[in-house]
PDB file of C-alpha atoms in Angstrom:
ATOM      1  CA  UNK A   1      55.010 140.907  79.345  1.00 80.00           C
ATOM      2  CA  UNK A   2      57.020 137.797  78.475  1.00 89.00           C
ATOM      3  CA  UNK A   3      55.552 134.936  76.469  1.00 90.00           C
ATOM      4  CA  UNK A   4      55.551 132.680  79.552  1.00 90.00           C
ATOM      5  CA  UNK A   5      53.721 135.323  81.605  1.00 92.00           C
ATOM      6  CA  UNK A   6      51.173 135.686  78.824  1.00 92.00           C
ATOM      7  CA  UNK A   7      50.564 131.908  78.712  1.00 93.00           C
ATOM      8  CA  UNK A   8      50.438 131.725  82.515  1.00 94.00           C
ATOM      9  CA  UNK A   9      47.826 134.511  82.670  1.00 94.00           C
ATOM     10  CA  UNK A  10      45.698 132.755  80.042  1.00 94.00           C
ATOM     11  CA  UNK A  11      45.897 129.503  82.020  1.00 95.00           C
ATOM     12  CA  UNK A  12      44.892 131.300  85.224  1.00 94.00           C
ATOM     13  CA  UNK A  13      41.909 132.784  83.374  1.00 92.00           C
ATOM     14  CA  UNK A  14      40.873 129.404  81.912  1.00 93.00           C
ATOM     15  CA  UNK A  15      41.265 127.587  85.233  1.00 94.00           C
ATOM     16  CA  UNK A  16      39.259 130.242  87.091  1.00 93.00           C
ATOM     17  CA  UNK A  17      36.255 129.020  85.078  1.00 91.00           C
ATOM     18  CA  UNK A  18      36.955 125.426  86.194  1.00 92.00           C
ATOM     19  CA  UNK A  19      37.738 125.698  89.942  1.00 93.00           C
ATOM     20  CA  UNK A  20      37.824 121.900  90.349  1.00 94.00           C
ATOM     21  CA  UNK A  21      40.925 121.795  88.125  1.00 94.00           C
ATOM     22  CA  UNK A  22      44.443 122.964  88.907  1.00 94.00           C
ATOM     23  CA  UNK A  23      47.783 123.425  87.198  1.00 95.00           C
ATOM     24  CA  UNK A  24      50.526 120.916  87.982  1.00 94.00           C
ATOM     25  CA  UNK A  25      53.184 122.070  85.540  1.00 94.00           C
ATOM     26  CA  UNK A  26      53.795 124.583  82.762  1.00 95.00           C
ATOM     27  CA  UNK A  27      56.901 124.429  80.629  1.00 95.00           C
ATOM     28  CA  UNK A  28      57.839 126.395  77.537  1.00 94.00           C
ATOM     29  CA  UNK A  29      60.875 125.400  75.505  1.00 93.00           C
ATOM     30  CA  UNK A  30      63.131 127.747  73.549  1.00 92.00           C
ATOM     31  CA  UNK A  31      61.279 126.904  70.338  1.00 92.00           C
ATOM     32  CA  UNK A  32      57.917 127.800  71.969  1.00 93.00           C
ATOM     33  CA  UNK A  33      56.631 124.321  72.687  1.00 95.00           C
ATOM     34  CA  UNK A  34      54.111 124.807  75.494  1.00 95.00           C
ATOM     35  CA  UNK A  35      53.385 121.777  77.704  1.00 96.00           C
ATOM     36  CA  UNK A  36      50.586 122.149  80.257  1.00 96.00           C
ATOM     37  CA  UNK A  37      49.906 119.416  82.822  1.00 95.00           C
ATOM     38  CA  UNK A  38      46.616 119.532  84.726  1.00 95.00           C
ATOM     39  CA  UNK A  39      44.894 117.636  87.515  1.00 94.00           C
ATOM     40  CA  UNK A  40      41.440 117.938  89.022  1.00 93.00           C
ATOM     41  CA  UNK A  41      39.618 117.119  92.216  1.00 92.00           C
ATOM     42  CA  UNK A  42      37.495 114.673  90.206  1.00 90.00           C
ATOM     43  CA  UNK A  43      40.101 113.920  87.545  1.00 89.00           C
ATOM     44  CA  UNK A  44      40.602 115.505  84.120  1.00 93.00           C
ATOM     45  CA  UNK A  45      38.790 114.365  80.997  1.00 93.00           C
ATOM     46  CA  UNK A  46      39.495 115.011  77.332  1.00 94.00           C
ATOM     47  CA  UNK A  47      36.956 117.832  77.105  1.00 94.00           C
ATOM     48  CA  UNK A  48      38.676 119.652  79.990  1.00 94.00           C
ATOM     49  CA  UNK A  49      41.982 119.517  78.081  1.00 94.00           C
ATOM     50  CA  UNK A  50      40.289 120.750  74.897  1.00 94.00           C
ATOM     51  CA  UNK A  51      38.627 123.663  76.734  1.00 94.00           C
ATOM     52  CA  UNK A  52      41.875 124.821  78.346  1.00 94.00           C
ATOM     53  CA  UNK A  53      43.756 124.392  75.073  1.00 94.00           C
ATOM     54  CA  UNK A  54      41.234 126.554  73.193  1.00 94.00           C
ATOM     55  CA  UNK A  55      41.455 129.409  75.686  1.00 93.00           C
ATOM     56  CA  UNK A  56      45.247 129.503  75.407  1.00 93.00           C
ATOM     57  CA  UNK A  57      45.466 128.927  71.651  1.00 93.00           C
ATOM     58  CA  UNK A  58      42.742 131.408  70.697  1.00 92.00           C
ATOM     59  CA  UNK A  59      44.384 134.204  72.680  1.00 92.00           C
ATOM     60  CA  UNK A  60      47.957 133.868  71.429  1.00 91.00           C
ATOM     61  CA  UNK A  61      49.192 135.355  68.169  1.00 88.00           C
ATOM     62  CA  UNK A  62      50.938 132.819  65.933  1.00 86.00           C
ATOM     63  CA  UNK A  63      52.374 135.704  63.899  1.00 87.00           C
ATOM     64  CA  UNK A  64      54.270 136.860  66.981  1.00 88.00           C
ATOM     65  CA  UNK A  65      55.349 133.398  68.215  1.00 87.00           C
ATOM     66  CA  UNK A  66      54.987 130.193  66.216  1.00 90.00           C
ATOM     67  CA  UNK A  67      54.091 127.893  69.102  1.00 93.00           C
ATOM     68  CA  UNK A  68      53.116 124.279  69.685  1.00 94.00           C
ATOM     69  CA  UNK A  69      50.640 123.531  72.485  1.00 95.00           C
ATOM     70  CA  UNK A  70      50.131 120.301  74.432  1.00 95.00           C
ATOM     71  CA  UNK A  71      47.573 120.107  77.257  1.00 95.00           C
ATOM     72  CA  UNK A  72      47.353 116.840  79.214  1.00 94.00           C
ATOM     73  CA  UNK A  73      46.339 115.380  82.556  1.00 93.00           C
ATOM     74  CA  UNK A  74      48.844 113.896  84.978  1.00 91.00           C
ATOM     75  CA  UNK A  75      49.611 110.288  84.186  1.00 85.00           C
ATOM     76  CA  UNK A  76      49.451 107.190  86.328  1.00 80.00           C
ATOM     77  CA  UNK A  77      52.680 106.903  88.241  1.00 84.00           C
ATOM     78  CA  UNK A  78      53.381 110.637  88.177  1.00 91.00           C
ATOM     79  CA  UNK A  79      54.623 111.807  91.603  1.00 94.00           C
ATOM     80  CA  UNK A  80      52.205 113.930  93.617  1.00 95.00           C
ATOM     81  CA  UNK A  81      53.289 117.571  93.891  1.00 93.00           C
ATOM     82  CA  UNK A  82      50.495 119.522  95.565  1.00 93.00           C
ATOM     83  CA  UNK A  83      48.653 119.090  98.879  1.00 94.00           C
ATOM     84  CA  UNK A  84      45.428 119.193  96.866  1.00 93.00           C
ATOM     85  CA  UNK A  85      46.519 115.996  95.062  1.00 94.00           C
ATOM     86  CA  UNK A  86      47.041 114.190  98.376  1.00 95.00           C
ATOM     87  CA  UNK A  87      43.561 115.220  99.559  1.00 94.00           C
ATOM     88  CA  UNK A  88      42.078 113.995  96.258  1.00 93.00           C
ATOM     89  CA  UNK A  89      43.730 110.572  96.721  1.00 94.00           C
ATOM     90  CA  UNK A  90      42.576 109.797 100.282  1.00 94.00           C
ATOM     91  CA  UNK A  91      41.646 106.108 100.450  1.00 94.00           C
ATOM     92  CA  UNK A  92      44.138 105.059  97.771  1.00 93.00           C
ATOM     93  CA  UNK A  93      47.465 103.280  98.186  1.00 94.00           C
ATOM     94  CA  UNK A  94      50.611 105.399  97.920  1.00 95.00           C
ATOM     95  CA  UNK A  95      54.257 104.468  97.619  1.00 96.00           C
ATOM     96  CA  UNK A  96      55.994 107.118  99.711  1.00 96.00           C
ATOM     97  CA  UNK A  97      59.757 107.643  99.766  1.00 95.00           C
ATOM     98  CA  UNK A  98      61.346 109.468 102.688  1.00 93.00           C
ATOM     99  CA  UNK A  99      64.996 110.065 103.535  1.00 92.00           C
ATOM    100  CA  UNK A 100      65.270 106.683 105.285  1.00 92.00           C
ATOM    101  CA  UNK A 101      62.612 104.349 103.880  1.00 93.00           C
ATOM    102  CA  UNK A 102      59.948 103.557 101.302  1.00 94.00           C
ATOM    103  CA  UNK A 103      56.449 102.814 102.583  1.00 94.00           C
ATOM    104  CA  UNK A 104      53.521 101.422 100.630  1.00 94.00           C
ATOM    105  CA  UNK A 105      50.399 102.271 102.573  1.00 95.00           C
ATOM    106  CA  UNK A 106      46.846 103.583 102.401  1.00 95.00           C
ATOM    107  CA  UNK A 107      46.486 107.355 102.571  1.00 97.00           C
ATOM    108  CA  UNK A 108      43.874 107.791 105.316  1.00 97.00           C
ATOM    109  CA  UNK A 109      44.123 111.543 105.902  1.00 96.00           C
ATOM    110  CA  UNK A 110      45.725 114.644 104.390  1.00 95.00           C
ATOM    111  CA  UNK A 111      45.643 118.220 105.625  1.00 94.00           C
ATOM    112  CA  UNK A 112      47.754 121.365 105.222  1.00 92.00           C
ATOM    113  CA  UNK A 113      50.710 120.076 107.291  1.00 94.00           C
ATOM    114  CA  UNK A 114      50.897 116.293 106.944  1.00 95.00           C
ATOM    115  CA  UNK A 115      49.513 113.035 105.610  1.00 96.00           C
ATOM    116  CA  UNK A 116      48.480 109.977 107.621  1.00 96.00           C
ATOM    117  CA  UNK A 117      49.314 106.510 106.347  1.00 96.00           C
ATOM    118  CA  UNK A 118      48.048 103.101 107.500  1.00 96.00           C
ATOM    119  CA  UNK A 119      49.312  99.609 106.580  1.00 94.00           C
ATOM    120  CA  UNK A 120      49.614  96.049 107.868  1.00 92.00           C
ATOM    121  CA  UNK A 121      53.017  94.547 108.610  1.00 88.00           C
ATOM    122  CA  UNK A 122      54.267  91.149 109.772  1.00 88.00           C
ATOM    123  CA  UNK A 123      56.442  91.452 112.852  1.00 86.00           C
ATOM    124  CA  UNK A 124      57.906  88.982 115.347  1.00 88.00           C
ATOM    125  CA  UNK A 125      55.564  88.181 118.243  1.00 86.00           C
ATOM    126  CA  UNK A 126      56.355  89.924 121.516  1.00 84.00           C
ATOM    127  CA  UNK A 127      55.996  86.597 123.342  1.00 84.00           C
ATOM    128  CA  UNK A 128      56.756  83.256 121.750  1.00 83.00           C
ATOM    129  CA  UNK A 129      57.899  82.282 118.288  1.00 87.00           C
ATOM    130  CA  UNK A 130      56.512  83.281 114.929  1.00 88.00           C
ATOM    131  CA  UNK A 131      55.110  86.472 113.516  1.00 89.00           C
ATOM    132  CA  UNK A 132      51.886  88.381 113.881  1.00 88.00           C
ATOM    133  CA  UNK A 133      50.149  90.962 111.686  1.00 89.00           C
ATOM    134  CA  UNK A 134      50.099  94.434 113.213  1.00 89.00           C
ATOM    135  CA  UNK A 135      48.419  97.596 111.987  1.00 93.00           C
ATOM    136  CA  UNK A 136      50.888 100.455 111.643  1.00 92.00           C
ATOM    137  CA  UNK A 137      50.116 104.137 111.299  1.00 95.00           C
ATOM    138  CA  UNK A 138      52.341 107.090 110.529  1.00 94.00           C
ATOM    139  CA  UNK A 139      51.808 110.831 110.345  1.00 95.00           C
ATOM    140  CA  UNK A 140      54.259 112.254 107.838  1.00 95.00           C
ATOM    141  CA  UNK A 141      54.880 116.005 107.345  1.00 95.00           C
ATOM    142  CA  UNK A 142      55.067 117.051 103.674  1.00 96.00           C
ATOM    143  CA  UNK A 143      58.669 118.265 104.157  1.00 95.00           C
ATOM    144  CA  UNK A 144      59.795 114.705 104.886  1.00 95.00           C
ATOM    145  CA  UNK A 145      58.279 113.267 101.680  1.00 95.00           C
ATOM    146  CA  UNK A 146      60.840 112.912  98.895  1.00 96.00           C
ATOM    147  CA  UNK A 147      58.335 111.365  96.460  1.00 96.00           C
ATOM    148  CA  UNK A 148      54.818 109.939  96.621  1.00 96.00           C
ATOM    149  CA  UNK A 149      53.111 108.007  93.834  1.00 95.00           C
ATOM    150  CA  UNK A 150      49.637 106.487  93.715  1.00 94.00           C
ATOM    151  CA  UNK A 151      49.902 102.735  93.119  1.00 93.00           C
ATOM    152  CA  UNK A 152      47.403 100.810  91.078  1.00 84.00           C
ATOM    153  CA  UNK A 153      45.967  97.616  92.576  1.00 76.00           C
ATOM    154  CA  UNK A 154      44.240  95.097  90.330  1.00 75.00           C
ATOM    155  CA  UNK A 155      42.696  93.093  93.187  1.00 66.00           C
TER     156      UNK A 155
END
């Protein structure tokens, strides 16, 4: 078993005890620096990171591989990767990039195939001069999303 497989198995074991948490990324450099990025349905706190770190660290042999371990939660502004992250962020504002456009809108629904976005836009009136505010909605399949990031509003 390779070192990466060993670390991956330990992470799977640790996360099985915390089903509300999930792995976003695992990277291991040539000099055995392990970087684990986690997210959770209700967020990730410091104790969660400590617990996962202990399971991995206590089950690896430093005599075999002198490793460095970093366990962290996803940061603000980190692009969403998994469908589970979209579901977790329903009701929040996303900045979504597609092939043709960038949309900043509220995530109103997410399922296994697509997300649904809703936003207000100013458009020219159909009759007369001036503009009016219209509510726009869009169902967007995951395949069409190039990048989606949760935006922070201070209002």
